[in-house]
Amino acid sequence: MIEAVGLRKVYGKKVAVHDLSFTVRPGIVTGFLGPNGSGKSTTMRMVMGLDRPTAGQVLVDGRPFAQHRAPLSAVGALLDAKAVHTGRSAHRHLQSMAATAGIPRSRVDEVVDLVGLREVARKRAGGFSLGMGQRLGIASALLGDPATVMFDEPGNGLDPDGILWIRNLMKELASQGRAVFVSSHLMSEMALTAEHLVVIGKGRLIADESVQSFIDRVQPRGVTVRSPQVSQLTDLVVDGGGTLRPVDDGAFEVRGMSAVAIGDAAAARGVALHELTTVRASLEEAFMELTASAVEYQAHGTAADGPQPAVAVVPDRTREEVAR
Amino acid sequence: MSTAALEKQQFTPVERRVTFGGLLRSEWIKFWSVRSIVVTMVVAFVAVVGLGVLLAWATSSAFADPETAREMAAQGFDPVAASLQGAQMASLIVAAVGVIVIAGEFSTGMIRTSFAAAPGRLGVFAAKAVVLAVSVAAVMAVAVFLAFLLGQAVLETKDVGASLGDDDVVRALLGNVAMLTGFALSGLAVGALLRNSAGAICTVLAAIFVVPLLLMAVPESWGGEGIREFYFTNTTTNFVNVTSQPVFLDPLPGLAVFAAWIAVLLGLGALALKTRDV
């Protein structure tokens, strides 16, 4: 379990993390989302006590990580694949870690097998591919059989098989009652893995909620409607206060009216509908939308003195255009 | 969702505590499993023994000429020093080992793994210092005694060799081991301060070989004599040799001041490790 309270990190004049508060609970996978450079890695380093917060604090199971007497059993972290001496073999690397806390050698072999590095475990880690380095980092994280695991962009350099493997691994670790905290800049990946999301942009908290409520925050984009009676449909929508524009192969996107309203109106007027679908922004789009505003805010100083974010407006087609 | 999550069984780990003994084992594994460190240790060994024997042989051949031999005897020829020339060269090499032990972890990112496993940090640094000191002292002790024995065997062919039983010989040999161990630790300290291998090695190189020469130019009115006497590397001069130079500290005070320098450097290194982000 990780609890961050008012966490802040300033490098020189740059505020990397800005008053961040969130909780990573046991038993679920918590996704840590943000664009590159949004402060995810800095936050994770502060959890591990590697970077000292400028203000605020972060506790692991109720205590700062540095005060844990059994750190490897408290948190296992994959911070970046390069936290390994390139001149040392994977096996020796893990052995040296295990030795600090008297973890038996059998556990080293266990995690080596678990991540599938048995054949290369005696080779120098410097020769490892990014994916192999990532697997070694995961082995290091799991070595102490910890209550909390923290992975920074674990999918980096992994092939599709590897990504599927780590996704299942994280779910399994969570199902064992561990707190799992995993960062990514890919929303789609998190949608498949995480139950809860902590979203940051430019070091600020944007969302700390379940994946479902994050999705629900996204307003419906519109309704896709198909009908052989185009002009009746157009009248119906305009009368209902909506707008429509043709999309691919004869379908129309309606805005300003719900699917329910369109369906009811169509039934009342005897208009045949072949499709009626509410379109939501994808999670990816929602994420981009939310983080983009945070990026914008930071890039222009305060909203008052900076230029307003440019919004691309695609004008909806008028009734006349559609009728033609 | 959150209530459901809280109701789930929380995982209880087996508490595996960090111990200093564990950190020592860990650092021992790390020290001897990196090729660059092992190679540098071998180079230091070869430097002490090889250069010692080579220079002893070069000196002994000078004794073939009776006139040169008389001249050297008149100047107070020191057979012990003649066989230990390599130790001066090895000073920088073992200091480099000390630098690599810590700076190598910073350059590769390994330091984050080390500190994640032992977030108190000072335990890691202390264990590194102990493992480095023990390893360097053990290997250099063998090298120094071997260089002495082989060097004296060469010099003895000209009847100018010394033996282990002679006055102050064992003290001088142990003094060399202490000097080499101290330089290795100073490398560790500077490495912890600078975090960069090249920068740290250059700094130590300057401290050992350049600064003493610069200090020669400090005039007496500026306290040159005292500065030279108490300067880091100069304090070793009399405890590594059988013969004493009066301008430097006597062996025991010299060793004490040298140890104080190392302690201060290690203290600064520990402070930097403890307080700076990694």
mmCIF file with all atom_site columns, C-alpha atoms in Angstrom, chain A residues 1 9 11 25-28 45 48-53 61 63 65-75 77 79-80 82-89 92-93 95-97 99-105 124 140 144-148 174-178 195-196 209-210, chain B residues 1-37 100-101 103-121 124 128 273-278:
data_model
loop_
_atom_site.group_PDB
_atom_site.id
_atom_site.type_symbol
_atom_site.label_atom_id
_atom_site.label_alt_id
_atom_site.label_comp_id
_atom_site.label_asym_id
_atom_site.label_entity_id
_atom_site.label_seq_id
_atom_site.pdbx_PDB_ins_code
_atom_site.Cartn_x
_atom_site.Cartn_y
_atom_site.Cartn_z
_atom_site.occupancy
_atom_site.B_iso_or_equiv
_atom_site.pdbx_formal_charge
_atom_site.auth_seq_id
_atom_site.auth_comp_id
_atom_site.auth_asym_id
_atom_site.auth_atom_id
_atom_site.pdbx_PDB_model_num
ATOM 1   C CA . MET A 1 1   ? 0.000   0.000   0.000   1.00 0.00 ? 1   MET A CA 1
ATOM 2   C CA . LYS A 1 9   ? 9.420   17.796  -6.228  1.00 0.00 ? 9   LYS A CA 1
ATOM 3   C CA . TYR A 1 11  ? 14.443  20.561  -9.645  1.00 0.00 ? 11  TYR A CA 1
ATOM 4   C CA . ARG A 1 25  ? -4.456  -0.061  -2.479  1.00 0.00 ? 25  ARG A CA 1
ATOM 5   C CA . PRO A 1 26  ? -3.694  -3.719  -2.059  1.00 0.00 ? 26  PRO A CA 1
ATOM 6   C CA . GLY A 1 27  ? -5.525  -6.304  -4.115  1.00 0.00 ? 27  GLY A CA 1
ATOM 7   C CA . ILE A 1 28  ? -5.858  -4.296  -7.306  1.00 0.00 ? 28  ILE A CA 1
ATOM 8   C CA . ARG A 1 45  ? 11.704  7.359   -7.235  1.00 0.00 ? 45  ARG A CA 1
ATOM 9   C CA . MET A 1 48  ? 11.534  4.336   -3.147  1.00 0.00 ? 48  MET A CA 1
ATOM 10  C CA . GLY A 1 49  ? 13.289  7.068   -1.201  1.00 0.00 ? 49  GLY A CA 1
ATOM 11  C CA . LEU A 1 50  ? 15.741  7.617   -4.051  1.00 0.00 ? 50  LEU A CA 1
ATOM 12  C CA . ASP A 1 51  ? 14.628  11.210  -4.586  1.00 0.00 ? 51  ASP A CA 1
ATOM 13  C CA . ARG A 1 52  ? 13.779  13.327  -1.600  1.00 0.00 ? 52  ARG A CA 1
ATOM 14  C CA . PRO A 1 53  ? 10.423  15.145  -1.881  1.00 0.00 ? 53  PRO A CA 1
ATOM 15  C CA . ASP A 1 61  ? 2.525   0.500   4.549   1.00 0.00 ? 61  ASP A CA 1
ATOM 16  C CA . ARG A 1 63  ? 6.129   4.325   6.954   1.00 0.00 ? 63  ARG A CA 1
ATOM 17  C CA . PHE A 1 65  ? 10.292  3.387   2.581   1.00 0.00 ? 65  PHE A CA 1
ATOM 18  C CA . ALA A 1 66  ? 13.720  4.305   3.977   1.00 0.00 ? 66  ALA A CA 1
ATOM 19  C CA . GLN A 1 67  ? 12.538  3.311   7.456   1.00 0.00 ? 67  GLN A CA 1
ATOM 20  C CA . HIS A 1 68  ? 11.627  -0.224  6.431   1.00 0.00 ? 68  HIS A CA 1
ATOM 21  C CA . ARG A 1 69  ? 13.860  -2.849  7.932   1.00 0.00 ? 69  ARG A CA 1
ATOM 22  C CA . ALA A 1 70  ? 12.844  -5.427  5.352   1.00 0.00 ? 70  ALA A CA 1
ATOM 23  C CA . PRO A 1 71  ? 12.723  -3.219  2.238   1.00 0.00 ? 71  PRO A CA 1
ATOM 24  C CA . LEU A 1 72  ? 12.777  -6.023  -0.323  1.00 0.00 ? 72  LEU A CA 1
ATOM 25  C CA . SER A 1 73  ? 9.726   -7.624  1.315   1.00 0.00 ? 73  SER A CA 1
ATOM 26  C CA . ALA A 1 74  ? 7.945   -4.263  1.409   1.00 0.00 ? 74  ALA A CA 1
ATOM 27  C CA . VAL A 1 75  ? 8.341   -3.013  -2.145  1.00 0.00 ? 75  VAL A CA 1
ATOM 28  C CA . ALA A 1 77  ? 10.380  -2.048  -7.939  1.00 0.00 ? 77  ALA A CA 1
ATOM 29  C CA . LEU A 1 79  ? 12.302  1.513   -11.956 1.00 0.00 ? 79  LEU A CA 1
ATOM 30  C CA . ASP A 1 80  ? 14.114  1.316   -15.246 1.00 0.00 ? 80  ASP A CA 1
ATOM 31  C CA . LYS A 1 82  ? 19.157  0.069   -16.560 1.00 0.00 ? 82  LYS A CA 1
ATOM 32  C CA . ALA A 1 83  ? 19.346  -0.275  -12.774 1.00 0.00 ? 83  ALA A CA 1
ATOM 33  C CA . VAL A 1 84  ? 21.772  -3.157  -13.294 1.00 0.00 ? 84  VAL A CA 1
ATOM 34  C CA . HIS A 1 85  ? 25.557  -3.160  -13.525 1.00 0.00 ? 85  HIS A CA 1
ATOM 35  C CA . THR A 1 86  ? 26.290  -3.960  -17.161 1.00 0.00 ? 86  THR A CA 1
ATOM 36  C CA . GLY A 1 87  ? 29.400  -5.938  -16.274 1.00 0.00 ? 87  GLY A CA 1
ATOM 37  C CA . ARG A 1 88  ? 27.661  -8.407  -13.983 1.00 0.00 ? 88  ARG A CA 1
ATOM 38  C CA . SER A 1 89  ? 25.649  -11.491 -14.900 1.00 0.00 ? 89  SER A CA 1
ATOM 39  C CA . ARG A 1 92  ? 25.159  -12.519 -9.778  1.00 0.00 ? 92  ARG A CA 1
ATOM 40  C CA . HIS A 1 93  ? 23.083  -9.354  -9.832  1.00 0.00 ? 93  HIS A CA 1
ATOM 41  C CA . GLN A 1 95  ? 22.410  -12.988 -5.812  1.00 0.00 ? 95  GLN A CA 1
ATOM 42  C CA . SER A 1 96  ? 23.939  -9.742  -4.598  1.00 0.00 ? 96  SER A CA 1
ATOM 43  C CA . MET A 1 97  ? 20.464  -8.333  -3.985  1.00 0.00 ? 97  MET A CA 1
ATOM 44  C CA . ALA A 1 99  ? 22.314  -11.532 0.014   1.00 0.00 ? 99  ALA A CA 1
ATOM 45  C CA . THR A 1 100 ? 21.414  -8.200  1.617   1.00 0.00 ? 100 THR A CA 1
ATOM 46  C CA . ALA A 1 101 ? 18.365  -9.695  3.322   1.00 0.00 ? 101 ALA A CA 1
ATOM 47  C CA . GLY A 1 102 ? 19.355  -13.344 3.533   1.00 0.00 ? 102 GLY A CA 1
ATOM 48  C CA . ILE A 1 103 ? 16.959  -14.384 0.778   1.00 0.00 ? 103 ILE A CA 1
ATOM 49  C CA . PRO A 1 104 ? 17.808  -18.016 -0.085  1.00 0.00 ? 104 PRO A CA 1
ATOM 50  C CA . ARG A 1 105 ? 19.585  -18.809 -3.347  1.00 0.00 ? 105 ARG A CA 1
ATOM 51  C CA . ARG A 1 124 ? 26.704  -10.244 -18.660 1.00 0.00 ? 124 ARG A CA 1
ATOM 52  C CA . SER A 1 140 ? 14.651  -8.130  -9.163  1.00 0.00 ? 140 SER A CA 1
ATOM 53  C CA . GLY A 1 144 ? 11.789  -10.373 -1.995  1.00 0.00 ? 144 GLY A CA 1
ATOM 54  C CA . ASP A 1 145 ? 8.206   -11.586 -2.572  1.00 0.00 ? 145 ASP A CA 1
ATOM 55  C CA . PRO A 1 146 ? 7.016   -8.071  -1.653  1.00 0.00 ? 146 PRO A CA 1
ATOM 56  C CA . ALA A 1 147 ? 3.625   -6.796  -0.504  1.00 0.00 ? 147 ALA A CA 1
ATOM 57  C CA . THR A 1 148 ? 3.774   -3.933  -2.999  1.00 0.00 ? 148 THR A CA 1
ATOM 58  C CA . ALA A 1 174 ? -2.892  -8.196  -7.355  1.00 0.00 ? 174 ALA A CA 1
ATOM 59  C CA . SER A 1 175 ? -5.166  -11.197 -6.895  1.00 0.00 ? 175 SER A CA 1
ATOM 60  C CA . GLN A 1 176 ? -2.715  -12.452 -4.263  1.00 0.00 ? 176 GLN A CA 1
ATOM 61  C CA . GLY A 1 177 ? -3.550  -9.334  -2.261  1.00 0.00 ? 177 GLY A CA 1
ATOM 62  C CA . ARG A 1 178 ? -0.528  -7.259  -3.231  1.00 0.00 ? 178 ARG A CA 1
ATOM 63  C CA . GLU A 1 195 ? -8.801  -1.399  -12.091 1.00 0.00 ? 195 GLU A CA 1
ATOM 64  C CA . HIS A 1 196 ? -7.903  1.982   -10.701 1.00 0.00 ? 196 HIS A CA 1
ATOM 65  C CA . GLU A 1 209 ? -10.528 7.057   -9.707  1.00 0.00 ? 209 GLU A CA 1
ATOM 66  C CA . SER A 1 210 ? -11.640 3.702   -11.029 1.00 0.00 ? 210 SER A CA 1
ATOM 67  C CA . MET B 2 1   ? -14.882 -0.537  -6.065  1.00 0.00 ? 1   MET B CA 1
ATOM 68  C CA . SER B 2 2   ? -12.711 0.700   -3.225  1.00 0.00 ? 2   SER B CA 1
ATOM 69  C CA . THR B 2 3   ? -14.734 -1.097  -0.585  1.00 0.00 ? 3   THR B CA 1
ATOM 70  C CA . ALA B 2 4   ? -14.506 -4.302  -2.598  1.00 0.00 ? 4   ALA B CA 1
ATOM 71  C CA . ALA B 2 5   ? -10.746 -3.842  -2.881  1.00 0.00 ? 5   ALA B CA 1
ATOM 72  C CA . LEU B 2 6   ? -10.348 -3.220  0.837   1.00 0.00 ? 6   LEU B CA 1
ATOM 73  C CA . GLU B 2 7   ? -12.238 -6.396  1.601   1.00 0.00 ? 7   GLU B CA 1
ATOM 74  C CA . LYS B 2 8   ? -9.756  -8.447  -0.394  1.00 0.00 ? 8   LYS B CA 1
ATOM 75  C CA . GLN B 2 9   ? -7.215  -10.439 1.521   1.00 0.00 ? 9   GLN B CA 1
ATOM 76  C CA . GLN B 2 10  ? -4.081  -8.378  1.974   1.00 0.00 ? 10  GLN B CA 1
ATOM 77  C CA . PHE B 2 11  ? -0.807  -10.111 1.156   1.00 0.00 ? 11  PHE B CA 1
ATOM 78  C CA . THR B 2 12  ? 1.491   -10.605 4.137   1.00 0.00 ? 12  THR B CA 1
ATOM 79  C CA . PRO B 2 13  ? 5.124   -10.926 3.101   1.00 0.00 ? 13  PRO B CA 1
ATOM 80  C CA . VAL B 2 14  ? 7.797   -12.914 4.902   1.00 0.00 ? 14  VAL B CA 1
ATOM 81  C CA . GLU B 2 15  ? 9.866   -10.186 6.589   1.00 0.00 ? 15  GLU B CA 1
ATOM 82  C CA . ARG B 2 16  ? 13.395  -10.520 5.297   1.00 0.00 ? 16  ARG B CA 1
ATOM 83  C CA . ARG B 2 17  ? 15.434  -7.940  7.153   1.00 0.00 ? 17  ARG B CA 1
ATOM 84  C CA . VAL B 2 18  ? 18.536  -6.241  5.880   1.00 0.00 ? 18  VAL B CA 1
ATOM 85  C CA . THR B 2 19  ? 21.559  -6.962  8.055   1.00 0.00 ? 19  THR B CA 1
ATOM 86  C CA . PHE B 2 20  ? 25.087  -5.562  7.895   1.00 0.00 ? 20  PHE B CA 1
ATOM 87  C CA . GLY B 2 21  ? 26.362  -9.099  7.412   1.00 0.00 ? 21  GLY B CA 1
ATOM 88  C CA . GLY B 2 22  ? 24.019  -9.428  4.462   1.00 0.00 ? 22  GLY B CA 1
ATOM 89  C CA . LEU B 2 23  ? 25.260  -6.157  3.021   1.00 0.00 ? 23  LEU B CA 1
ATOM 90  C CA . LEU B 2 24  ? 28.857  -7.364  3.383   1.00 0.00 ? 24  LEU B CA 1
ATOM 91  C CA . ARG B 2 25  ? 28.030  -10.595 1.520   1.00 0.00 ? 25  ARG B CA 1
ATOM 92  C CA . SER B 2 26  ? 26.223  -8.578  -1.126  1.00 0.00 ? 26  SER B CA 1
ATOM 93  C CA . GLU B 2 27  ? 29.129  -6.188  -1.650  1.00 0.00 ? 27  GLU B CA 1
ATOM 94  C CA . TRP B 2 28  ? 31.579  -9.097  -1.712  1.00 0.00 ? 28  TRP B CA 1
ATOM 95  C CA . ILE B 2 29  ? 29.586  -10.724 -4.530  1.00 0.00 ? 29  ILE B CA 1
ATOM 96  C CA . LYS B 2 30  ? 29.384  -7.406  -6.373  1.00 0.00 ? 30  LYS B CA 1
ATOM 97  C CA . PHE B 2 31  ? 33.101  -6.651  -5.974  1.00 0.00 ? 31  PHE B CA 1
ATOM 98  C CA . TRP B 2 32  ? 34.343  -9.923  -7.388  1.00 0.00 ? 32  TRP B CA 1
ATOM 99  C CA . SER B 2 33  ? 31.725  -10.344 -10.125 1.00 0.00 ? 33  SER B CA 1
ATOM 100 C CA . VAL B 2 34  ? 32.672  -7.339  -12.235 1.00 0.00 ? 34  VAL B CA 1
ATOM 101 C CA . ARG B 2 35  ? 35.442  -7.938  -14.724 1.00 0.00 ? 35  ARG B CA 1
ATOM 102 C CA . SER B 2 36  ? 36.776  -4.375  -14.661 1.00 0.00 ? 36  SER B CA 1
ATOM 103 C CA . ILE B 2 37  ? 37.370  -4.569  -10.911 1.00 0.00 ? 37  ILE B CA 1
ATOM 104 C CA . ILE B 2 100 ? 34.941  2.058   -9.879  1.00 0.00 ? 100 ILE B CA 1
ATOM 105 C CA . VAL B 2 101 ? 33.258  0.300   -6.950  1.00 0.00 ? 101 VAL B CA 1
ATOM 106 C CA . ALA B 2 103 ? 31.031  5.359   -9.589  1.00 0.00 ? 103 ALA B CA 1
ATOM 107 C CA . GLY B 2 104 ? 30.342  2.252   -11.680 1.00 0.00 ? 104 GLY B CA 1
ATOM 108 C CA . GLU B 2 105 ? 27.051  1.871   -9.836  1.00 0.00 ? 105 GLU B CA 1
ATOM 109 C CA . PHE B 2 106 ? 26.106  5.446   -10.613 1.00 0.00 ? 106 PHE B CA 1
ATOM 110 C CA . SER B 2 107 ? 26.994  5.203   -14.305 1.00 0.00 ? 107 SER B CA 1
ATOM 111 C CA . THR B 2 108 ? 25.026  1.967   -14.785 1.00 0.00 ? 108 THR B CA 1
ATOM 112 C CA . GLY B 2 109 ? 22.088  2.857   -12.527 1.00 0.00 ? 109 GLY B CA 1
ATOM 113 C CA . MET B 2 110 ? 22.904  -0.088  -10.245 1.00 0.00 ? 110 MET B CA 1
ATOM 114 C CA . ILE B 2 111 ? 22.993  2.327   -7.314  1.00 0.00 ? 111 ILE B CA 1
ATOM 115 C CA . ARG B 2 112 ? 19.201  2.577   -7.451  1.00 0.00 ? 112 ARG B CA 1
ATOM 116 C CA . THR B 2 113 ? 18.928  -1.181  -7.069  1.00 0.00 ? 113 THR B CA 1
ATOM 117 C CA . SER B 2 114 ? 21.423  -1.086  -4.203  1.00 0.00 ? 114 SER B CA 1
ATOM 118 C CA . PHE B 2 115 ? 19.538  1.656   -2.393  1.00 0.00 ? 115 PHE B CA 1
ATOM 119 C CA . ALA B 2 116 ? 16.155  0.062   -3.067  1.00 0.00 ? 116 ALA B CA 1
ATOM 120 C CA . ALA B 2 117 ? 17.445  -3.050  -1.303  1.00 0.00 ? 117 ALA B CA 1
ATOM 121 C CA . ALA B 2 118 ? 18.968  -1.048  1.558   1.00 0.00 ? 118 ALA B CA 1
ATOM 122 C CA . PRO B 2 119 ? 17.371  2.399   1.651   1.00 0.00 ? 119 PRO B CA 1
ATOM 123 C CA . GLY B 2 120 ? 19.380  3.445   4.710   1.00 0.00 ? 120 GLY B CA 1
ATOM 124 C CA . ARG B 2 121 ? 22.229  3.935   2.184   1.00 0.00 ? 121 ARG B CA 1
ATOM 125 C CA . VAL B 2 124 ? 25.722  0.002   1.667   1.00 0.00 ? 124 VAL B CA 1
ATOM 126 C CA . LYS B 2 128 ? 31.520  -1.277  0.289   1.00 0.00 ? 128 LYS B CA 1
ATOM 127 C CA . LEU B 2 273 ? 25.368  9.616   -0.588  1.00 0.00 ? 273 LEU B CA 1
ATOM 128 C CA . LYS B 2 274 ? 22.912  10.075  2.233   1.00 0.00 ? 274 LYS B CA 1
ATOM 129 C CA . THR B 2 275 ? 21.594  13.463  1.194   1.00 0.00 ? 275 THR B CA 1
ATOM 130 C CA . ARG B 2 276 ? 21.711  13.612  -2.605  1.00 0.00 ? 276 ARG B CA 1
ATOM 131 C CA . ASP B 2 277 ? 19.062  12.169  -4.913  1.00 0.00 ? 277 ASP B CA 1
ATOM 132 C CA . VAL B 2 278 ? 20.141  9.170   -6.959  1.00 0.00 ? 278 VAL B CA 1
#
